[in-house]
Amino acid sequence: MIEYIKGELTEVTPATATVEAHGVGYLLNISLNTYTAIQDKKEVKLYVHEAIMTGGRDDSYTLYGFFNKQEREIYRMLITVSGVGSNTARMILSATSASELVNIISTGNEKALKGVKGIGLKTAQRIIVDLRDKMSASGIIQDMASGMTGAAAPQVNQEVRDEAVGALTMLGFSPAPSAKVVTDILQGNPQMPVEQVIKQALKLIK
């Protein structure tokens, strides 16, 4: 089992990171929160969750990378909930920060969870019921008590739009509606950084 990968960050998008370690390039799926933490770094250490799918025509082996152990632990808790798969868990951790999610679950805020694309009322309730006690017992609620800090906004250009649309497409959304929503967001907030654009789009895409 891979605990973490440490090496040179050779490529990064809001959805994936490629880390070269000892001559091998590892492609890891990442959340938007991890992207925010590593986007300007040359050397990174990402904690790994390995997802192995078997039983179909082709077996798959996918790596998920997290900037810290707390986010990985929350991710692993999320995928234990019925109806929450790997991609949905990553989307939840892209639409909210880890500390925000812990607060949402600990306070039973169903409305906030329903704001994440693909999460209905029943799934939101199930996440809260299944994970509230687990998070309290694990100490995550105490560890993640601090709120989200804002990132400096880079200059908006076509690259920001394309990067946001590309990330949304990799998360499973169609390019056309993704492009429309991203464009609308940037027209109203021309200096919004790409990670915030994606977070807003995840709440607006129909």
PDB file of N, CA and C in Angstrom, residues 16 21 23 26-28 47-48 50 67 70 75-76 85 101 119 127 147 163 170 181 195 197 199:
ATOM      1  N   THR A  16      -6.113  17.085 -11.345  1.00  0.00           N
ATOM      2  CA  THR A  16      -5.073  16.061 -11.317  1.00  0.00           C
ATOM      3  C   THR A  16      -3.702  16.668 -11.031  1.00  0.00           C
ATOM      4  N   ALA A  21       8.679  10.741  -9.012  1.00  0.00           N
ATOM      5  CA  ALA A  21       9.494  10.256  -7.905  1.00  0.00           C
ATOM      6  C   ALA A  21      10.374   9.123  -8.404  1.00  0.00           C
ATOM      7  N   GLY A  23      12.152   8.832 -11.049  1.00  0.00           N
ATOM      8  CA  GLY A  23      12.019   8.564 -12.476  1.00  0.00           C
ATOM      9  C   GLY A  23      10.672   8.050 -12.914  1.00  0.00           C
ATOM     10  N   TYR A  26       3.712   9.710 -11.368  1.00  0.00           N
ATOM     11  CA  TYR A  26       2.452   9.199 -10.816  1.00  0.00           C
ATOM     12  C   TYR A  26       1.344  10.221 -11.054  1.00  0.00           C
ATOM     13  N   LEU A  27       0.263   9.774 -11.701  1.00  0.00           N
ATOM     14  CA  LEU A  27      -0.902  10.632 -11.917  1.00  0.00           C
ATOM     15  C   LEU A  27      -1.886  10.418 -10.780  1.00  0.00           C
ATOM     16  N   LEU A  28      -2.185  11.488 -10.064  1.00  0.00           N
ATOM     17  CA  LEU A  28      -3.097  11.412  -8.934  1.00  0.00           C
ATOM     18  C   LEU A  28      -4.295  12.327  -9.154  1.00  0.00           C
ATOM     19  N   TYR A  47      -0.446  12.588   0.248  1.00  0.00           N
ATOM     20  CA  TYR A  47      -0.893  11.348   0.885  1.00  0.00           C
ATOM     21  C   TYR A  47      -1.863  10.645  -0.064  1.00  0.00           C
ATOM     22  N   VAL A  48      -1.719   9.343  -0.176  1.00  0.00           N
ATOM     23  CA  VAL A  48      -2.369   8.591  -1.252  1.00  0.00           C
ATOM     24  C   VAL A  48      -3.496   7.699  -0.742  1.00  0.00           C
ATOM     25  N   GLU A  50      -5.544   4.566  -2.619  1.00  0.00           N
ATOM     26  CA  GLU A  50      -5.558   3.725  -3.805  1.00  0.00           C
ATOM     27  C   GLU A  50      -6.959   3.151  -4.006  1.00  0.00           C
ATOM     28  N   PHE A  67      -3.294  16.744   0.203  1.00  0.00           N
ATOM     29  CA  PHE A  67      -2.230  17.570   0.751  1.00  0.00           C
ATOM     30  C   PHE A  67      -1.913  17.207   2.195  1.00  0.00           C
ATOM     31  N   GLN A  70      -5.549  14.714   7.114  1.00  0.00           N
ATOM     32  CA  GLN A  70      -6.920  14.979   7.532  1.00  0.00           C
ATOM     33  C   GLN A  70      -7.883  14.912   6.356  1.00  0.00           C
ATOM     34  N   TYR A  75     -12.003  12.007   3.211  1.00  0.00           N
ATOM     35  CA  TYR A  75     -12.344  11.356   1.949  1.00  0.00           C
ATOM     36  C   TYR A  75     -12.682   9.881   2.173  1.00  0.00           C
ATOM     37  N   ARG A  76     -11.856   9.202   2.942  1.00  0.00           N
ATOM     38  CA  ARG A  76     -12.089   7.783   3.196  1.00  0.00           C
ATOM     39  C   ARG A  76     -13.376   7.561   3.980  1.00  0.00           C
ATOM     40  N   GLY A  85     -19.567   7.696  -4.081  1.00  0.00           N
ATOM     41  CA  GLY A  85     -18.425   7.048  -4.698  1.00  0.00           C
ATOM     42  C   GLY A  85     -17.201   7.942  -4.674  1.00  0.00           C
ATOM     43  N   LEU A 101     -16.533  21.302   5.557  1.00  0.00           N
ATOM     44  CA  LEU A 101     -17.299  20.062   5.501  1.00  0.00           C
ATOM     45  C   LEU A 101     -17.482  19.467   6.890  1.00  0.00           C
ATOM     46  N   ILE A 119     -25.682  15.755  -4.983  1.00  0.00           N
ATOM     47  CA  ILE A 119     -26.043  15.351  -3.626  1.00  0.00           C
ATOM     48  C   ILE A 119     -27.495  15.742  -3.364  1.00  0.00           C
ATOM     49  N   ILE A 127     -25.030  11.103   4.849  1.00  0.00           N
ATOM     50  CA  ILE A 127     -23.655  11.521   5.155  1.00  0.00           C
ATOM     51  C   ILE A 127     -23.575  12.044   6.583  1.00  0.00           C
ATOM     52  N   GLY A 147     -11.257  27.837  10.154  1.00  0.00           N
ATOM     53  CA  GLY A 147     -11.995  28.043   8.912  1.00  0.00           C
ATOM     54  C   GLY A 147     -11.084  28.139   7.709  1.00  0.00           C
ATOM     55  N   GLU A 163      -9.000  26.354 -17.965  1.00  0.00           N
ATOM     56  CA  GLU A 163      -8.591  25.444 -16.902  1.00  0.00           C
ATOM     57  C   GLU A 163      -9.799  25.014 -16.068  1.00  0.00           C
ATOM     58  N   MET A 170     -13.415  16.954 -16.519  1.00  0.00           N
ATOM     59  CA  MET A 170     -12.793  15.775 -15.923  1.00  0.00           C
ATOM     60  C   MET A 170     -13.604  15.250 -14.740  1.00  0.00           C
ATOM     61  N   VAL A 181     -21.482  28.345 -17.664  1.00  0.00           N
ATOM     62  CA  VAL A 181     -21.503  28.717 -16.252  1.00  0.00           C
ATOM     63  C   VAL A 181     -20.208  29.421 -15.857  1.00  0.00           C
ATOM     64  N   GLU A 195      -9.727  28.196  -8.723  1.00  0.00           N
ATOM     65  CA  GLU A 195     -10.321  27.245  -7.778  1.00  0.00           C
ATOM     66  C   GLU A 195     -11.669  27.727  -7.255  1.00  0.00           C
ATOM     67  N   VAL A 197     -13.669  29.770  -8.986  1.00  0.00           N
ATOM     68  CA  VAL A 197     -14.573  29.655 -10.134  1.00  0.00           C
ATOM     69  C   VAL A 197     -15.179  28.252 -10.179  1.00  0.00           C
ATOM     70  N   LYS A 199     -15.453  26.079  -7.703  1.00  0.00           N
ATOM     71  CA  LYS A 199     -16.345  25.865  -6.563  1.00  0.00           C
ATOM     72  C   LYS A 199     -17.727  26.454  -6.850  1.00  0.00           C
TER      73      LYS A 199
END
